[in-house]
CSV table of C-alpha atoms and ligand atoms in Angstrom, one decimal:
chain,number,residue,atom,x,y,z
G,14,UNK,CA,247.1,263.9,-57.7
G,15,UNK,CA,244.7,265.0,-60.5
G,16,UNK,CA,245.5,266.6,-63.3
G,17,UNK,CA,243.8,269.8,-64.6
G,18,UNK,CA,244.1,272.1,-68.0
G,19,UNK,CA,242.6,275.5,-68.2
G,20,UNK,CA,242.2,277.0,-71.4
G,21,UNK,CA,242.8,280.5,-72.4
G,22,UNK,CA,242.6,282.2,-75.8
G,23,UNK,CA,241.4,285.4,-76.1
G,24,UNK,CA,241.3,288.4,-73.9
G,25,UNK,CA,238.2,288.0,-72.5
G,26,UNK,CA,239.7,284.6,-71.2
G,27,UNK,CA,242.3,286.0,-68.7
G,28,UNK,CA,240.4,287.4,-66.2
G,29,UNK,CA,238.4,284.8,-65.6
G,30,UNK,CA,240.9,281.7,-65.2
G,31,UNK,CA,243.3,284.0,-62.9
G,32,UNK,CA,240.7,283.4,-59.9
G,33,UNK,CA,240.6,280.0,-61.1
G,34,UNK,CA,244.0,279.5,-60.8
G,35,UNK,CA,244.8,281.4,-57.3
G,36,UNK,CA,242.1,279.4,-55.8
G,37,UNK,CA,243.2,275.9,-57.3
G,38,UNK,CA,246.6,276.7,-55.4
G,39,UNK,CA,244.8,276.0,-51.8
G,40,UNK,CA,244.5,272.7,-53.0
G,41,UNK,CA,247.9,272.0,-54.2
G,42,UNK,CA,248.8,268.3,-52.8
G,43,UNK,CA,245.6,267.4,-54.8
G,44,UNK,CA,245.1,269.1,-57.8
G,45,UNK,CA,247.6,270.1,-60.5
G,46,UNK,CA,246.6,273.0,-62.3
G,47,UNK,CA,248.6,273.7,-65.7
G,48,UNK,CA,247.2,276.3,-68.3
G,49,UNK,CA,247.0,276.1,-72.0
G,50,UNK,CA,247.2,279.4,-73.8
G,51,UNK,CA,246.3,278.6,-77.4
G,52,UNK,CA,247.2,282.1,-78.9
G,53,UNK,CA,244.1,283.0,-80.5
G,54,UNK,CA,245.2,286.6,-79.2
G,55,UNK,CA,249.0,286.7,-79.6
G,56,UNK,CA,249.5,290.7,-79.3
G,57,UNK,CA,251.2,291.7,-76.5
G,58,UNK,CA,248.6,294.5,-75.4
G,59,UNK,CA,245.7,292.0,-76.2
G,60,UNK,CA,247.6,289.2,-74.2
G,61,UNK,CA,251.0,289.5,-72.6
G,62,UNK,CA,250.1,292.6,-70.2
G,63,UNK,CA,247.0,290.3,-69.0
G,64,UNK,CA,249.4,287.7,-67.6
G,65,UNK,CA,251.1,290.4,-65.8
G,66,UNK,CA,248.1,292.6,-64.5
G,67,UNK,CA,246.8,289.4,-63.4
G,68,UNK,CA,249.7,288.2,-61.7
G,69,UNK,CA,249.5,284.7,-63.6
G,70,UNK,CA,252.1,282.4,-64.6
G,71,UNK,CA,253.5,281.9,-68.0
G,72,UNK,CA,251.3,279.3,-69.9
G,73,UNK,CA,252.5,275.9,-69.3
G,74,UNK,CA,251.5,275.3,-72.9
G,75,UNK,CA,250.8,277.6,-75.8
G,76,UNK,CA,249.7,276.6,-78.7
G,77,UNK,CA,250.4,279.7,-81.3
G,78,UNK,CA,247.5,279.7,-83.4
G,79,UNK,CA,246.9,283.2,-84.0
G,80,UNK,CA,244.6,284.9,-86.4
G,81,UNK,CA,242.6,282.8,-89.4
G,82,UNK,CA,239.2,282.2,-90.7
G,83,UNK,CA,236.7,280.9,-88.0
G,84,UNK,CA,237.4,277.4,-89.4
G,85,UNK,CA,241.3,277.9,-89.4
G,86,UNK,CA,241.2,279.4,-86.1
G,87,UNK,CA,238.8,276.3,-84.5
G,88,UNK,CA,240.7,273.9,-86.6
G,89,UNK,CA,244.0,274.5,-85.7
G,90,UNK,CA,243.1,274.9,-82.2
G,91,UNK,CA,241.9,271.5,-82.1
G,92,UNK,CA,245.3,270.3,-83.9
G,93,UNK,CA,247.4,271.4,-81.4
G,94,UNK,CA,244.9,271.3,-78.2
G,95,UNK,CA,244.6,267.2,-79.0
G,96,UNK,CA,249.0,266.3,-78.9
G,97,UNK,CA,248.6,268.4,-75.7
G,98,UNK,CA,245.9,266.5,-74.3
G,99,UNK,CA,247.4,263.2,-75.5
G,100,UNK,CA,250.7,263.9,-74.1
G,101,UNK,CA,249.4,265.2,-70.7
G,102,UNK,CA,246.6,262.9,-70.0
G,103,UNK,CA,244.8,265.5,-67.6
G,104,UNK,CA,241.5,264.2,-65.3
G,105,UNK,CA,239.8,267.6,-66.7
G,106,UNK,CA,240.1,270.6,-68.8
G,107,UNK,CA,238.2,274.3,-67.8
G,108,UNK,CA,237.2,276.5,-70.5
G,109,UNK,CA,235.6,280.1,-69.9
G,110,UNK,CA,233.2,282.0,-72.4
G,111,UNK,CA,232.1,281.7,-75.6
G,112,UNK,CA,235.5,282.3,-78.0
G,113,UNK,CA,236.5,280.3,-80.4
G,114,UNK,CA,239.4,278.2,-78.4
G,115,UNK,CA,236.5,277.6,-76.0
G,116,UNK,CA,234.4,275.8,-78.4
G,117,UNK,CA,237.6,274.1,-80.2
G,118,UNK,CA,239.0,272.5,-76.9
G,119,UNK,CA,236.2,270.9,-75.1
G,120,UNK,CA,235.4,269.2,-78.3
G,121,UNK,CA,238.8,268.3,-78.6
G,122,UNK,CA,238.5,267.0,-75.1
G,123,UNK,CA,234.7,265.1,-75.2
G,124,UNK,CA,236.0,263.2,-77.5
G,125,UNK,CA,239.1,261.9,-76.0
G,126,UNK,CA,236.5,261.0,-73.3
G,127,UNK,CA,238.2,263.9,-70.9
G,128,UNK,CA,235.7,266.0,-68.7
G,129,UNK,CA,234.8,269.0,-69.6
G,130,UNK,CA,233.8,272.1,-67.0
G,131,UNK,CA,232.5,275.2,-68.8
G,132,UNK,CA,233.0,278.3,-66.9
G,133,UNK,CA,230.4,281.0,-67.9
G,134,UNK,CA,227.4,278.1,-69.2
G,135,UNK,CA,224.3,278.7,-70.1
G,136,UNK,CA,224.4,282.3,-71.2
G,137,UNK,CA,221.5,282.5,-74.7
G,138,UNK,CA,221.7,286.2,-76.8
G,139,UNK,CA,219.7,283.9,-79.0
G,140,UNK,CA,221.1,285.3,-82.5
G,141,UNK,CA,223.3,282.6,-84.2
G,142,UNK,CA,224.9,284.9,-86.5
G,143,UNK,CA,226.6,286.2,-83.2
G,144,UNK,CA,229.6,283.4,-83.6
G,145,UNK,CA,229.8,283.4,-80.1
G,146,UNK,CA,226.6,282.4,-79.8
G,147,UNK,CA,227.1,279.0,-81.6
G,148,UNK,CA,230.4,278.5,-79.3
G,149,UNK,CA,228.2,278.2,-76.7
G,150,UNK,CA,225.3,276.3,-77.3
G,151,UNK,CA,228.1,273.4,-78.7
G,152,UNK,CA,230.6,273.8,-75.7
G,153,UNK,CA,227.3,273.5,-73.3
G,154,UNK,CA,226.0,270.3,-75.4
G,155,UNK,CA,229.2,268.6,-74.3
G,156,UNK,CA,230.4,269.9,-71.0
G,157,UNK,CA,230.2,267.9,-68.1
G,158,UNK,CA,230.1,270.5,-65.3
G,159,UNK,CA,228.1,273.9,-66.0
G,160,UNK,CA,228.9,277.0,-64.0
G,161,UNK,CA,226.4,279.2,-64.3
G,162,UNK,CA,226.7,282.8,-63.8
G,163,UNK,CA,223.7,284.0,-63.6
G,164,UNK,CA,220.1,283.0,-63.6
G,165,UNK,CA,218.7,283.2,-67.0
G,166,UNK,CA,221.9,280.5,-67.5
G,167,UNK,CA,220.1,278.0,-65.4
G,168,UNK,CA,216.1,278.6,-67.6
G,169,UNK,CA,218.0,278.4,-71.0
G,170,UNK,CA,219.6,275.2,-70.0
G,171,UNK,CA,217.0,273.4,-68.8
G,172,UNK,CA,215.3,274.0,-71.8
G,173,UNK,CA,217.9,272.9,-74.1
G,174,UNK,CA,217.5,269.8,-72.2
G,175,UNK,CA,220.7,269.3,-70.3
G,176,UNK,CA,220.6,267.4,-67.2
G,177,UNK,CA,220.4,269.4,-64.0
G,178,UNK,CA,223.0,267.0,-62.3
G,179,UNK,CA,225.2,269.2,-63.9
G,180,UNK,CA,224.5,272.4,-63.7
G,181,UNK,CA,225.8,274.9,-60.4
G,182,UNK,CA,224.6,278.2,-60.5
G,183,UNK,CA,228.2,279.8,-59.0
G,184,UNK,CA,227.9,283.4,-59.8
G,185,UNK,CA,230.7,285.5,-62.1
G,186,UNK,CA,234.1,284.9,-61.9
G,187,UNK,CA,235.2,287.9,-63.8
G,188,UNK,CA,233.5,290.0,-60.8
G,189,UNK,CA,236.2,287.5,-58.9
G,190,UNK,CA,239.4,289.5,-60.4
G,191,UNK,CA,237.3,292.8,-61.0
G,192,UNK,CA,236.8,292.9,-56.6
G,193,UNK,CA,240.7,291.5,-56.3
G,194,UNK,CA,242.4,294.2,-58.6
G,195,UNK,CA,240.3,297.2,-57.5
G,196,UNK,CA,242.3,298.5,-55.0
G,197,UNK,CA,245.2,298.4,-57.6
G,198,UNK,CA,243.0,299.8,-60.2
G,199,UNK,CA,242.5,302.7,-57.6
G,200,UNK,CA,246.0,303.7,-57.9
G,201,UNK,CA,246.2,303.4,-61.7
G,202,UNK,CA,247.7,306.8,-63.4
G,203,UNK,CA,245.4,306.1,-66.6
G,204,UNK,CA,243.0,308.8,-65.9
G,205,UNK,CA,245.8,311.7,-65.4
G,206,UNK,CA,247.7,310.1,-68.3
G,207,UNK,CA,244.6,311.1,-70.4
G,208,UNK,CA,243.9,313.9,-69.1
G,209,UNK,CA,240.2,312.5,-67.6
G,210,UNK,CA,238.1,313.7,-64.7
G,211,UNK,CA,236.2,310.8,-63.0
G,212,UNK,CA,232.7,310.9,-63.5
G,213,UNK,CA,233.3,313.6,-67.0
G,214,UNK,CA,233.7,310.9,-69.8
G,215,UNK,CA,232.5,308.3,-71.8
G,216,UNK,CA,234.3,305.2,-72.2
G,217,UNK,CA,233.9,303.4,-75.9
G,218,UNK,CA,234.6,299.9,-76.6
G,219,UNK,CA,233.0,298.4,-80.1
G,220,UNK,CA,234.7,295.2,-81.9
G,221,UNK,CA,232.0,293.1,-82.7
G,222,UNK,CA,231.8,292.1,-86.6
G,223,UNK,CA,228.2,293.1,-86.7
G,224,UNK,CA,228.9,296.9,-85.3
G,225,UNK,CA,232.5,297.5,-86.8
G,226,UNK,CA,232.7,295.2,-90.0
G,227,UNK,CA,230.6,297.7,-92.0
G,228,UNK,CA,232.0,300.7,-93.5
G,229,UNK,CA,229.0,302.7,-93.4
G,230,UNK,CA,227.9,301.8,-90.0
G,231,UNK,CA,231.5,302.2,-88.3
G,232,UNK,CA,230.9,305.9,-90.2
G,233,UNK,CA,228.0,306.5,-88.6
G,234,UNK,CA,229.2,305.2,-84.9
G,235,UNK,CA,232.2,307.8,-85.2
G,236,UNK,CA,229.6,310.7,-86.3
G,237,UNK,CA,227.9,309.7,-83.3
G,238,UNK,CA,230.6,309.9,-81.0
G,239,UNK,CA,231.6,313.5,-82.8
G,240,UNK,CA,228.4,315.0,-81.6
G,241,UNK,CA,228.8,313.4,-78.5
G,242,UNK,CA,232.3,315.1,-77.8
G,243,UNK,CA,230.8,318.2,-78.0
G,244,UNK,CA,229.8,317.5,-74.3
G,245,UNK,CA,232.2,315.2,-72.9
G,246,UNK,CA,235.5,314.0,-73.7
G,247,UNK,CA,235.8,310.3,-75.1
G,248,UNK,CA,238.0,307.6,-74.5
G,249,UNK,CA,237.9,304.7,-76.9
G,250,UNK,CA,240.7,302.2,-76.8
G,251,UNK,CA,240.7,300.4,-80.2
G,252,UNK,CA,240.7,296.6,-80.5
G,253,UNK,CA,242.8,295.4,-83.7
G,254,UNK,CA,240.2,294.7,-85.6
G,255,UNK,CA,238.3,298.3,-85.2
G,256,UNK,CA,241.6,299.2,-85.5
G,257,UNK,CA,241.8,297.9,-89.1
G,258,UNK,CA,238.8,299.2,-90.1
G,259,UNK,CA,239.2,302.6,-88.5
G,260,UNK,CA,241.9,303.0,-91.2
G,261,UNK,CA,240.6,301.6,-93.9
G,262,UNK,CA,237.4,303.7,-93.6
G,263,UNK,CA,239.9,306.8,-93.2
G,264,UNK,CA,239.9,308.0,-89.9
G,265,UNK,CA,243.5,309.0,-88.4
G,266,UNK,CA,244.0,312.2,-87.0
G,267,UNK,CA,241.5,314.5,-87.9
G,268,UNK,CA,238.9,313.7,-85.3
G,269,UNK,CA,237.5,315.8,-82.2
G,270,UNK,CA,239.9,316.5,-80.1
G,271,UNK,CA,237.9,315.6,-77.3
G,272,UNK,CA,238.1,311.8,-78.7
G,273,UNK,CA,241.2,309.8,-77.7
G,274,UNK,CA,241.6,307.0,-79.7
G,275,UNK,CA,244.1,304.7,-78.2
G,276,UNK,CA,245.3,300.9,-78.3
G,277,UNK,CA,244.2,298.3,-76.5
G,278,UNK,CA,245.0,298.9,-72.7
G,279,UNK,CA,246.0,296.4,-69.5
G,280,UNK,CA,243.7,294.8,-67.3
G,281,UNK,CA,243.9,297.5,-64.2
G,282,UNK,CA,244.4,301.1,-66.0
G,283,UNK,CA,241.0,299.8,-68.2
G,284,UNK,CA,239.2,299.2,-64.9
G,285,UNK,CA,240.3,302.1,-63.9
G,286,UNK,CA,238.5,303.9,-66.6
G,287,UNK,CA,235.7,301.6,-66.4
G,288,UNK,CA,235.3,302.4,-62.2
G,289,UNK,CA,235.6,306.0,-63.3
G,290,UNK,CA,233.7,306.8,-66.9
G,291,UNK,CA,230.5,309.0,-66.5
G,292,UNK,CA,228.8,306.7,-69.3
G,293,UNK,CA,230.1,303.5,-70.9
G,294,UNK,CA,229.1,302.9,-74.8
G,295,UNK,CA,230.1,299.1,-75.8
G,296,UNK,CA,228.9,296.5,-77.4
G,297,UNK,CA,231.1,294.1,-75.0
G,298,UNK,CA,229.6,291.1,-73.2
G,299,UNK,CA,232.3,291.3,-70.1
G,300,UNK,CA,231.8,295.6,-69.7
G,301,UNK,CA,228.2,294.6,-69.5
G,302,UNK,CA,228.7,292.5,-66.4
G,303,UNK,CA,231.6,294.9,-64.9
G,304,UNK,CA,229.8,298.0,-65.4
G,305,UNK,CA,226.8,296.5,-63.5
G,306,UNK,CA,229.1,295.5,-60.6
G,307,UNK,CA,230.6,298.8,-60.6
G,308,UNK,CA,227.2,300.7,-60.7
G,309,UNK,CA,228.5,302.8,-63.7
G,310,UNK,CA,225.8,304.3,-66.8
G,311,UNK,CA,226.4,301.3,-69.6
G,312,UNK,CA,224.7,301.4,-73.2
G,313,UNK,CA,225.0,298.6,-74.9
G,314,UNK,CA,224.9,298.8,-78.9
G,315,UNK,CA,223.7,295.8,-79.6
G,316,UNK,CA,220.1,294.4,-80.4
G,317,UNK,CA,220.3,291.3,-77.8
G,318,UNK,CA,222.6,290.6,-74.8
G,319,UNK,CA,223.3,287.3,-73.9
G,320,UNK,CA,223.5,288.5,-69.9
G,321,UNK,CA,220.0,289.8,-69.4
G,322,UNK,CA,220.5,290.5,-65.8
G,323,UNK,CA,222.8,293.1,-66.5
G,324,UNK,CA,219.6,294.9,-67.9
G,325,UNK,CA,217.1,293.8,-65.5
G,326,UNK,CA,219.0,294.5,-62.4
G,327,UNK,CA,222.2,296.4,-63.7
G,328,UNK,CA,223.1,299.6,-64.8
G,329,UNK,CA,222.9,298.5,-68.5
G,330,UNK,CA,220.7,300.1,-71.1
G,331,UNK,CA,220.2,297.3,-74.4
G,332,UNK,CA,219.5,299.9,-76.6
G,333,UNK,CA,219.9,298.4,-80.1
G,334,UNK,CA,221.9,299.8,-83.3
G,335,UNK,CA,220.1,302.4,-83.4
G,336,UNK,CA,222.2,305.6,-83.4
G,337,UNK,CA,219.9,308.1,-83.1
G,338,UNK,CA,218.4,306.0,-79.6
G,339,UNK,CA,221.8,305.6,-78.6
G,340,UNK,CA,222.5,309.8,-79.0
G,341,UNK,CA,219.3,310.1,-77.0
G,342,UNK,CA,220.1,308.2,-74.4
G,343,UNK,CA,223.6,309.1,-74.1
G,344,UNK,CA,222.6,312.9,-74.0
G,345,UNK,CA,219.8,311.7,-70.9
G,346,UNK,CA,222.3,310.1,-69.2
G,347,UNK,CA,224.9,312.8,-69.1
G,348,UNK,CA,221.8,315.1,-68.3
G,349,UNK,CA,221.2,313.3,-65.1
G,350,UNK,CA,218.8,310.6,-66.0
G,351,UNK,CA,220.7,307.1,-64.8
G,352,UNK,CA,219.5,304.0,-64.5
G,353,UNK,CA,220.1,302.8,-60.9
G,354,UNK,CA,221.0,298.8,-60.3
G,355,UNK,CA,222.0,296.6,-58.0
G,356,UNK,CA,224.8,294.2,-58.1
G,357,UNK,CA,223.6,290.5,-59.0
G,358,UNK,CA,223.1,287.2,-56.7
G,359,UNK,CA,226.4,285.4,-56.3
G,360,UNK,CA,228.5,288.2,-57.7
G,361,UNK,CA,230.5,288.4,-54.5
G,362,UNK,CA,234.0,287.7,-55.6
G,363,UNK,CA,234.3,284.3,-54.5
G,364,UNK,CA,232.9,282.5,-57.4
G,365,UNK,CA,236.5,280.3,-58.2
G,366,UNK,CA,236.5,279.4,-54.3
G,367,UNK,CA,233.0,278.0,-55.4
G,368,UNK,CA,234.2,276.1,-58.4
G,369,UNK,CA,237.3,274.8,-57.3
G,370,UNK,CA,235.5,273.6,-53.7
G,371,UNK,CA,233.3,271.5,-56.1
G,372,UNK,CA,235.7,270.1,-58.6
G,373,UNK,CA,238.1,268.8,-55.5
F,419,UD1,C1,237.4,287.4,-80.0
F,419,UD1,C2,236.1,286.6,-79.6
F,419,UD1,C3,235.1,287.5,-79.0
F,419,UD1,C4,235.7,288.4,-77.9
F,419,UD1,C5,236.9,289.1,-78.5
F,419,UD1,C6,237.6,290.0,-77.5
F,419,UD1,C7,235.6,284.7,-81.1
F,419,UD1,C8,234.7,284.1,-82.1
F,419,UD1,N1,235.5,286.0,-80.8
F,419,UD1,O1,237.0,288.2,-81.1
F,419,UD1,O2,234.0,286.8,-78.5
F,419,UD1,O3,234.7,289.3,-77.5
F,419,UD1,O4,237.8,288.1,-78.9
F,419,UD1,O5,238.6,290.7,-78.0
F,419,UD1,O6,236.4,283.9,-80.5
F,419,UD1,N2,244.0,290.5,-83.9
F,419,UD1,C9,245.2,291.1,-83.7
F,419,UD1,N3,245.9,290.8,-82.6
F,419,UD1,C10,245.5,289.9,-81.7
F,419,UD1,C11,244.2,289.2,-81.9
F,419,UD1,C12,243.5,289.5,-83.0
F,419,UD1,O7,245.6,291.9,-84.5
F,419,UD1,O8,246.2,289.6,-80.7
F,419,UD1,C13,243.2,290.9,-85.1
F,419,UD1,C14,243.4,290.0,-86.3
F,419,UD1,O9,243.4,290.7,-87.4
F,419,UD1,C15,242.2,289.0,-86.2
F,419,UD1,C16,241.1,289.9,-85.7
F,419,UD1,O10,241.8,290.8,-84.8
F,419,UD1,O11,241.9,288.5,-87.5
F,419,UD1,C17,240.0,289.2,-84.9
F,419,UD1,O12,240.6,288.4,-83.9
F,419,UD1,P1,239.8,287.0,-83.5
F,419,UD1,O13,240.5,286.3,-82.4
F,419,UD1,O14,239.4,286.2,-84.7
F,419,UD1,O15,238.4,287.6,-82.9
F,419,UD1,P2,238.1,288.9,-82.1
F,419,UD1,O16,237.3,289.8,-83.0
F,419,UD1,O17,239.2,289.4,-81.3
C-alpha cells in the first residue's frame, strides 16, 4: 500500500484536491490518501465551509500556521510539514497552485528525497513581484510529476528546461469540482438571498496586494464600481484582507445601495453567483478559468495573467489597472458587446481520474 499526502492551504486549494481525493478512493486497496491542511487560511468562511461544500473529510493533519510575513508563513509551514513527513513516511505528497504552503511543502519534501507532484505546473504571469509567481517557478524546479493545465504550461516549461519525462498535460482540475457541484449550485438560494436577477449583475472579487494594498488605488476601484452601480447592482464578497483595507480606507455603510458588500461566501452559493453574474470584475486566477468554463463576461484587473488561454479562447478580457479601460469595457459589456469563448482542451471534468490513473 502507498502512501500519499495532499496539501492544502489556502482557499484556492480546496477545490482542487477534492477531485483528487474522490478519485484516489477507486483505488483504495493501493493507495492511501491522507490530507495535510497547513492552515494558512484558518477562518471558517475562508476554510471550514470548503470542507463541507466539497464534501471532504476532516484533515488528517493540520498544521495551524495561520497568518505571518511571507517568510513566517513559508517558514513555519516547513516546520511543521517536515515532523509530519518524518512521522508518516509517505511514497508522495500533491500540492496544487501557486500559495505559499505550495511552495513550502514540496521543498520540505525534495529534500527529504520524497516525490513531489505539482498539480496546476507550468502556469508563467511572468511578473516576480506577483509572490505567487515565485511559488511556482520554485515548486516546478523541484517537482517530480507536472500536471499541466493548460498549454502555454507545457511552452513555459520546456523552456525553463525541465525534462519532458515529466510533464502531463491533464487539463484543470478545478473545472473537475466546478462540473461536479453545478447541479448543487443550481439550487443554491444565494441569488434570492441578495436580491439578484441572473444575467443583471456584476460579480466583484479583488484581493491581490498589488490592486487592494494601496489606499489610493482601492479608492479609486470603489469610485469605479460607484459609477458602475448606476446601471447594475454589484455583488462583491470581501476577502479578509480587502476587508482590512476597506476599513481602514473608510468605507462602511455609506456606499451605493446597489453595492453589496459581503463576506467571503461557500464554495456552491459563489458558483452560483459566478454561473449567473451578467459581468465578472476580478483580479482572481481561479474566476479566470471558471468564468471561461462557464461562458460568463470576465475582466480581469490585472496587467498579466498567468492562464493565457482564458484570454485567447475564454470569455476573459486582461484589461490592465487601468480604471478608466476597465469602466469602458464594463459599460460595452453590459451594452451587449461580449466576448464569445469556448471552453479549453481537457477541461472536461475528469482531470483527477487523469492524475490518479497515472500516479497508480
Ligand atoms: C493567498 C494566496 C493567493 C490566493 C489567495 C486566495 C499566497 C502568497 N497567496 O493570498 O495566491 O489567491 O490566498 O485567498 O499564498 N486572513 C484572514 N483569515 C484567513 C486567511 C487570511 O483574516 O483565513 C487575512 C490575514 O490578515 C492575512 C491576510 O488575510 O494576513 C492574507 O492572507 P495570506 O494567506 O497571507 O494571503 P492571501 O492574500 O489570502
Amino acid at each position: 500500500m502507498k502512501k500519499i499526502i495532499s496539501v492544502v492551504g489556502a482557499r484556492p486549494n480546496f477545490m482542487k484536491v477534492a477531485p483528487i481525493h474522490k478519485a484516489f478512493q477507486r483505488y483504495s486497496t493501493k493507495i492511501r490518501h491522507l490530507i495535510c491542511h497547513t492552515g494558512q487560511h484558518y477562518d471558517k468562511k475562508m476554510s471550514k465551509v470548503f470542507f463541507e461544500d466539497l464534501e471532504m473529510p476532516h484533515p488528517d493533519f493540520y498544521l495551524g500556521v495561520g497568518s505571518g510575513s511571507h517568510a513566517e508563513q513559508t517558514a513555519n509551514v516547513m516546520v511543521e510539514f517536515e515532523k509530519v513527513l518524518i512521522a508518516e513516511k509517505p511514497d508522495l505528497i500533491i500540492v496544487v497552485g501557486d500559495v505559499n504552503s505550495t511552495v513550502a511543502c514540496s521543498l520540505v519534501a525534495a529534500k527529504l528525497n520524497i516525490k513531489v507532484a505539482h498539480v496546476e505546473a507550468g502556469l508563467r504571469s511572468f511578473d516576480r513581484t506577483m509572490p505567487e509567481e515565485i511559488n511556482r517557478l520554485l515548486t516546478d524546479a523541484i517537482s517530480d510529476y507536472l500536471f499541466v493545465s493548460e498549454k502555454s504550461g507545457l511552452t513555459n516549461l520546456k523552456n525553463e528546461g525541465i525534462f519532458q519525462n515529466k510533464v502531463f498535460f491533464v487539463g484543470n482540475v478545478m473545472i473537475d469540482s466546478l462540473i461536479h457541484y453545478l447541479p448543487k449550485a443550481d439550487k443554491s438560494s444565494a441569488l434570492q438571498n441578495y436580491s439578484l436577477t441572473p444575467s443583471d449583475y456584476i460579480l466583484v472579487t479583488l484581493h491581490r496586494p498589488s490592486n487592494v494594498d494601496s489606499n489610493d488605488f482601492l479608492k479609486d476601484l470603489m469610485r469605479l464600481f460607484e459609477n458602475l452601480a448606476a446601471k447594475k447592482k454589484i455583488i462583491f464578497p470581501v476577502h479578509p484582507r480587502t476587508k482590512k483595507n476597506l476599513e481602514e480606507a473608510g468605507y462602511g455603510n455609506d456606499l451605493n445601495k446597489n453595492i453589496i458588500l459581503t463576506d467571503p461566501i461557500g464554495y456552491i452559493d459563489f458558483l452560483a453567483l459566478t454561473k449567473n453574474a451578467g459581468l465578472i470584475i476580478t483580479d482572481s486566477g481561479g474566476i479566470q478559468e471558471e468564468s471561461t468554463y462557464l461562458g460568463v463576461q470576465c475582466i480581469t484587473v490585472r496587467n498579466n495573467t498567468e492562464r493565457p488561454i482564458t484570454v485567447e479562447v475564454g470569455t476573459n478580457q486582461l484589461i490592465g489597472t487601468d480604471l478608466n479601460s476597465v469602466e469602458k469595457c464594463a459599460l460595452d459589456i453590459l451594452s451587449g458587446d461580449i466576448k464569445y469563448g469556448k471552453i479549453p482542451e481537457l477541461w472536461d471534468g475528469k482531470t483527477a481520474e487523469r492524475i490518479t490513473e497515472f500516479l497508480v
